[in-house]
CSV table of C-alpha atoms in Angstrom, one decimal:
chain,number,residue,atom,x,y,z
A,1,UNK,CA,15.7,-6.0,9.0
A,2,UNK,CA,13.0,-4.6,11.5
A,3,UNK,CA,10.0,-2.3,10.2
A,4,UNK,CA,10.1,1.3,10.6
A,5,UNK,CA,8.1,4.1,9.1
A,6,UNK,CA,11.0,4.6,7.1
A,7,UNK,CA,10.0,1.5,5.0
A,8,UNK,CA,6.7,3.1,4.6
A,9,UNK,CA,7.4,4.1,0.2
A,10,UNK,CA,8.8,0.3,0.3
A,11,UNK,CA,5.1,-1.1,1.2
A,12,UNK,CA,3.4,1.0,-0.8
A,13,UNK,CA,5.6,0.9,-3.8
A,14,UNK,CA,3.9,-3.5,-3.4
A,15,UNK,CA,1.8,-3.0,-3.4
A,16,UNK,CA,1.7,-0.8,-6.4
A,17,UNK,CA,4.1,-3.7,-8.1
A,18,UNK,CA,1.3,-6.7,-6.9
A,19,UNK,CA,-2.2,-4.4,-8.7
A,20,UNK,CA,0.1,-3.7,-11.9
A,21,UNK,CA,1.1,-7.8,-12.3
A,22,UNK,CA,-2.5,-8.5,-11.1
A,23,UNK,CA,-2.7,-9.6,-15.0
A,24,UNK,CA,0.2,-12.2,-14.1
A,25,UNK,CA,-1.4,-13.6,-11.3
A,26,UNK,CA,-5.0,-14.3,-13.0
A,27,UNK,CA,-2.8,-16.9,-14.8
A,28,UNK,CA,-0.3,-17.7,-12.2
A,29,UNK,CA,-0.4,-21.3,-12.5
A,30,UNK,CA,1.5,-20.0,-15.8
A,31,UNK,CA,3.1,-18.2,-14.1
A,32,UNK,CA,4.8,-19.3,-11.0
A,33,UNK,CA,8.1,-19.8,-12.0
A,34,UNK,CA,9.0,-16.3,-12.6
A,35,UNK,CA,5.9,-14.8,-10.6
A,36,UNK,CA,6.2,-16.0,-7.3
A,37,UNK,CA,10.5,-15.6,-7.3
A,38,UNK,CA,9.1,-11.5,-8.1
A,39,UNK,CA,7.2,-11.6,-5.1
A,40,UNK,CA,9.0,-12.9,-2.1
A,41,UNK,CA,11.7,-10.5,-4.0
A,42,UNK,CA,9.2,-7.7,-3.7
A,43,UNK,CA,8.4,-8.7,0.2
A,44,UNK,CA,11.5,-9.4,1.0
A,45,UNK,CA,12.6,-5.7,0.6
A,46,UNK,CA,10.8,-4.4,3.3
A,47,UNK,CA,11.4,-7.2,5.6
A,48,UNK,CA,13.9,-9.7,4.8
A,49,UNK,CA,11.4,-12.2,7.3
A,50,UNK,CA,8.5,-12.2,5.0
A,51,UNK,CA,7.1,-14.8,3.2
A,52,UNK,CA,3.8,-15.7,1.2
A,53,UNK,CA,0.7,-18.4,1.2
A,54,UNK,CA,-1.9,-17.8,-2.3
A,55,UNK,CA,-4.3,-20.5,-1.7
A,56,UNK,CA,-6.1,-22.2,-4.3
A,57,UNK,CA,-9.1,-19.8,-5.7
A,58,UNK,CA,-12.3,-20.4,-3.9
A,59,UNK,CA,-15.7,-20.8,-5.4
A,60,UNK,CA,-16.4,-17.4,-6.7
A,61,UNK,CA,-12.9,-17.8,-8.1
A,62,UNK,CA,-10.9,-14.7,-5.2
A,63,UNK,CA,-7.9,-16.4,-4.3
A,64,UNK,CA,-5.6,-15.7,-0.8
A,65,UNK,CA,-2.8,-14.3,-0.4
A,66,UNK,CA,-1.0,-15.0,3.3
A,67,UNK,CA,2.0,-12.7,4.2
A,68,UNK,CA,3.8,-14.6,6.7
A,69,UNK,CA,6.5,-13.5,9.3
A,70,UNK,CA,8.0,-17.2,9.2
A,71,UNK,CA,7.7,-16.8,12.8
A,72,UNK,CA,10.0,-14.5,13.0
A,73,UNK,CA,8.9,-11.8,15.6
A,74,UNK,CA,10.9,-8.4,14.7
A,75,UNK,CA,9.2,-9.1,10.9
A,76,UNK,CA,5.4,-8.5,12.6
A,77,UNK,CA,4.7,-5.0,12.3
A,78,UNK,CA,6.2,-5.4,8.9
A,79,UNK,CA,3.1,-8.1,8.8
A,80,UNK,CA,0.7,-5.5,9.9
A,81,UNK,CA,1.8,-2.5,7.7
A,82,UNK,CA,1.4,-4.2,4.2
A,83,UNK,CA,-2.0,-5.5,5.5
A,84,UNK,CA,-3.2,-1.9,6.9
A,85,UNK,CA,-2.1,-0.8,3.9
A,86,UNK,CA,-3.6,-3.4,1.6
A,87,UNK,CA,-6.0,-2.4,-1.4
A,88,UNK,CA,-9.8,-3.3,-1.9
A,89,UNK,CA,-8.5,-5.4,-6.0
A,90,UNK,CA,-11.7,-8.3,-7.0
A,91,UNK,CA,-10.1,-11.4,-6.5
A,92,UNK,CA,-8.0,-11.4,-3.5
A,93,UNK,CA,-8.1,-11.1,0.1
A,94,UNK,CA,-5.1,-10.5,1.7
A,95,UNK,CA,-4.4,-12.9,5.4
A,96,UNK,CA,-1.8,-11.7,8.2
A,97,UNK,CA,0.0,-14.2,9.4
A,98,UNK,CA,-0.2,-18.4,8.9
A,99,UNK,CA,-4.0,-19.0,10.4
A,100,UNK,CA,-5.2,-22.5,12.0
A,101,UNK,CA,-6.7,-24.8,9.7
A,102,UNK,CA,-8.4,-27.5,10.2
A,103,UNK,CA,-5.9,-30.9,9.3
A,104,UNK,CA,-8.7,-33.9,9.5
A,105,UNK,CA,-7.9,-35.5,6.5
A,106,UNK,CA,-4.7,-34.0,5.7
A,107,UNK,CA,-1.0,-35.6,5.2
A,108,UNK,CA,2.4,-33.6,4.6
A,109,UNK,CA,5.9,-34.5,3.4
A,110,UNK,CA,8.6,-34.5,5.2
A,111,UNK,CA,11.4,-35.2,3.4
A,112,UNK,CA,11.2,-39.2,2.5
A,113,UNK,CA,8.6,-39.5,5.2
A,114,UNK,CA,4.2,-38.5,4.8
A,115,UNK,CA,2.7,-37.9,7.8
A,116,UNK,CA,-1.0,-36.8,9.7
A,117,UNK,CA,-0.8,-33.9,12.1
A,118,UNK,CA,-2.0,-36.8,14.1
A,119,UNK,CA,1.7,-39.0,14.0
A,120,UNK,CA,2.7,-36.0,16.2
A,121,UNK,CA,2.0,-36.0,19.8
A,122,UNK,CA,2.9,-32.7,22.0
A,123,UNK,CA,3.1,-31.4,26.1
A,124,UNK,CA,2.0,-29.0,27.0
A,125,UNK,CA,3.2,-27.1,30.7
A,126,UNK,CA,3.6,-23.9,32.6
A,127,UNK,CA,5.8,-22.1,34.6
A,128,UNK,CA,5.5,-18.8,35.9
A,129,UNK,CA,2.1,-18.1,34.4
A,130,UNK,CA,4.1,-18.7,31.0
A,131,UNK,CA,3.8,-21.9,28.6
A,132,UNK,CA,6.3,-24.1,27.4
A,133,UNK,CA,5.6,-26.9,23.9
A,134,UNK,CA,7.3,-29.9,23.0
A,135,UNK,CA,6.3,-32.1,20.2
A,136,UNK,CA,7.2,-34.9,19.6
A,137,UNK,CA,8.7,-35.6,16.3
A,138,UNK,CA,7.8,-38.8,14.2
A,139,UNK,CA,11.9,-40.6,12.6
A,140,UNK,CA,12.7,-37.4,14.4
A,141,UNK,CA,17.6,-37.3,14.8
A,142,UNK,CA,20.3,-34.9,14.8
A,143,UNK,CA,21.3,-35.7,11.3
A,144,UNK,CA,17.6,-34.8,9.9
A,145,UNK,CA,16.7,-32.1,12.4
A,146,UNK,CA,17.1,-28.5,11.0
A,147,UNK,CA,15.2,-29.9,8.4
A,148,UNK,CA,12.4,-31.8,10.2
A,149,UNK,CA,12.5,-28.7,13.0
A,150,UNK,CA,11.8,-26.5,10.5
A,151,UNK,CA,8.8,-28.4,8.0
A,152,UNK,CA,7.6,-28.9,12.1
A,153,UNK,CA,7.0,-25.0,12.8
A,154,UNK,CA,5.0,-24.8,9.5
A,155,UNK,CA,2.7,-27.4,10.6
A,156,UNK,CA,2.4,-25.6,14.1
A,157,UNK,CA,1.3,-23.1,12.7
A,158,UNK,CA,-1.1,-24.3,10.9
A,159,UNK,CA,-2.5,-26.2,13.6
A,160,UNK,CA,-2.6,-23.1,16.0
A,161,UNK,CA,-1.8,-20.1,14.5
A,162,UNK,CA,1.3,-18.3,13.7
A,163,UNK,CA,-0.1,-15.1,16.4
A,164,UNK,CA,-0.8,-17.9,18.5
A,165,UNK,CA,2.4,-20.1,18.3
A,166,UNK,CA,4.9,-16.4,18.1
A,167,UNK,CA,3.7,-14.4,20.8
A,168,UNK,CA,1.7,-16.7,23.1
A,169,UNK,CA,4.2,-20.0,23.8
A,170,UNK,CA,7.3,-19.2,25.9
A,171,UNK,CA,9.4,-22.0,24.9
A,172,UNK,CA,9.6,-24.5,22.5
A,173,UNK,CA,11.4,-27.9,21.8
A,174,UNK,CA,11.1,-30.8,19.2
A,175,UNK,CA,11.9,-34.3,20.9
A,176,UNK,CA,12.0,-37.6,18.4
A,177,UNK,CA,8.8,-39.5,19.2
A,178,UNK,CA,8.9,-42.4,21.7
A,179,UNK,CA,7.1,-45.6,21.6
A,180,UNK,CA,4.5,-45.8,23.3
A,181,UNK,CA,3.9,-42.0,23.3
A,182,UNK,CA,0.3,-42.1,25.2
A,183,UNK,CA,1.6,-44.2,27.9
A,184,UNK,CA,4.1,-41.4,28.8
A,185,UNK,CA,0.8,-39.1,28.7
A,186,UNK,CA,1.1,-37.5,25.4
A,187,UNK,CA,-1.6,-35.9,23.3
A,188,UNK,CA,-2.0,-36.4,19.9
A,189,UNK,CA,-1.2,-32.6,17.8
A,190,UNK,CA,-4.4,-32.6,16.8
A,191,UNK,CA,-5.7,-31.8,20.1
A,192,UNK,CA,-3.3,-29.4,20.5
A,193,UNK,CA,-6.0,-26.4,19.5
A,194,UNK,CA,-7.9,-26.7,22.0
A,195,UNK,CA,-5.8,-27.7,24.8
A,196,UNK,CA,-3.7,-24.4,24.8
A,197,UNK,CA,-7.0,-23.3,23.8
A,198,UNK,CA,-8.2,-23.4,27.7
A,199,UNK,CA,-5.1,-23.5,29.4
A,200,UNK,CA,-4.4,-20.2,27.0
A,201,UNK,CA,-8.4,-18.7,28.9
A,202,UNK,CA,-6.8,-20.6,32.5
A,203,UNK,CA,-3.5,-18.2,32.7
A,204,UNK,CA,-5.8,-15.1,31.0
A,205,UNK,CA,-8.5,-14.4,32.9
A,206,UNK,CA,-10.7,-11.5,31.5
């Protein structure tokens, strides 16, 4: 489902719903089993590709609502339409797309495995002015490929940011991690942002 100008009333309806439920979001931890599915349903009334993340309150008690297209390029206009229409609400910020994060010391659960970003490796290459990326995933098999790829895309969004992953990379593939990745000139995922930015800037000089 692709957003067009006729969906604007749905966007306004979403923010009307959100503002009228602020009192419930103040007690999110107690309300989340009911409130979060409602939030997801409200977003998918606008575009079926939309999803979200809500941060814990910061030191000033402000939460951030990230509205994501979940890597679906066709849903990007819906994300921007929502953010552009967002009201100024105390205690909230609104962010388009998953942003880059500092993943140092971060551990992630992939099925029964607990993995860190440095357990993943990558290979970047260019062809015809475009960037291609291969991510090497520990424990990847044909049986768990679908689940591991979904989780790996989320990790990739956290590493590079959803916008760059979706719009600046032509091709992404996931392969099983070799036994000795360094011997094959692969780099840990934590090195990807700097390597990607340098390569993109070289391909797109100002």
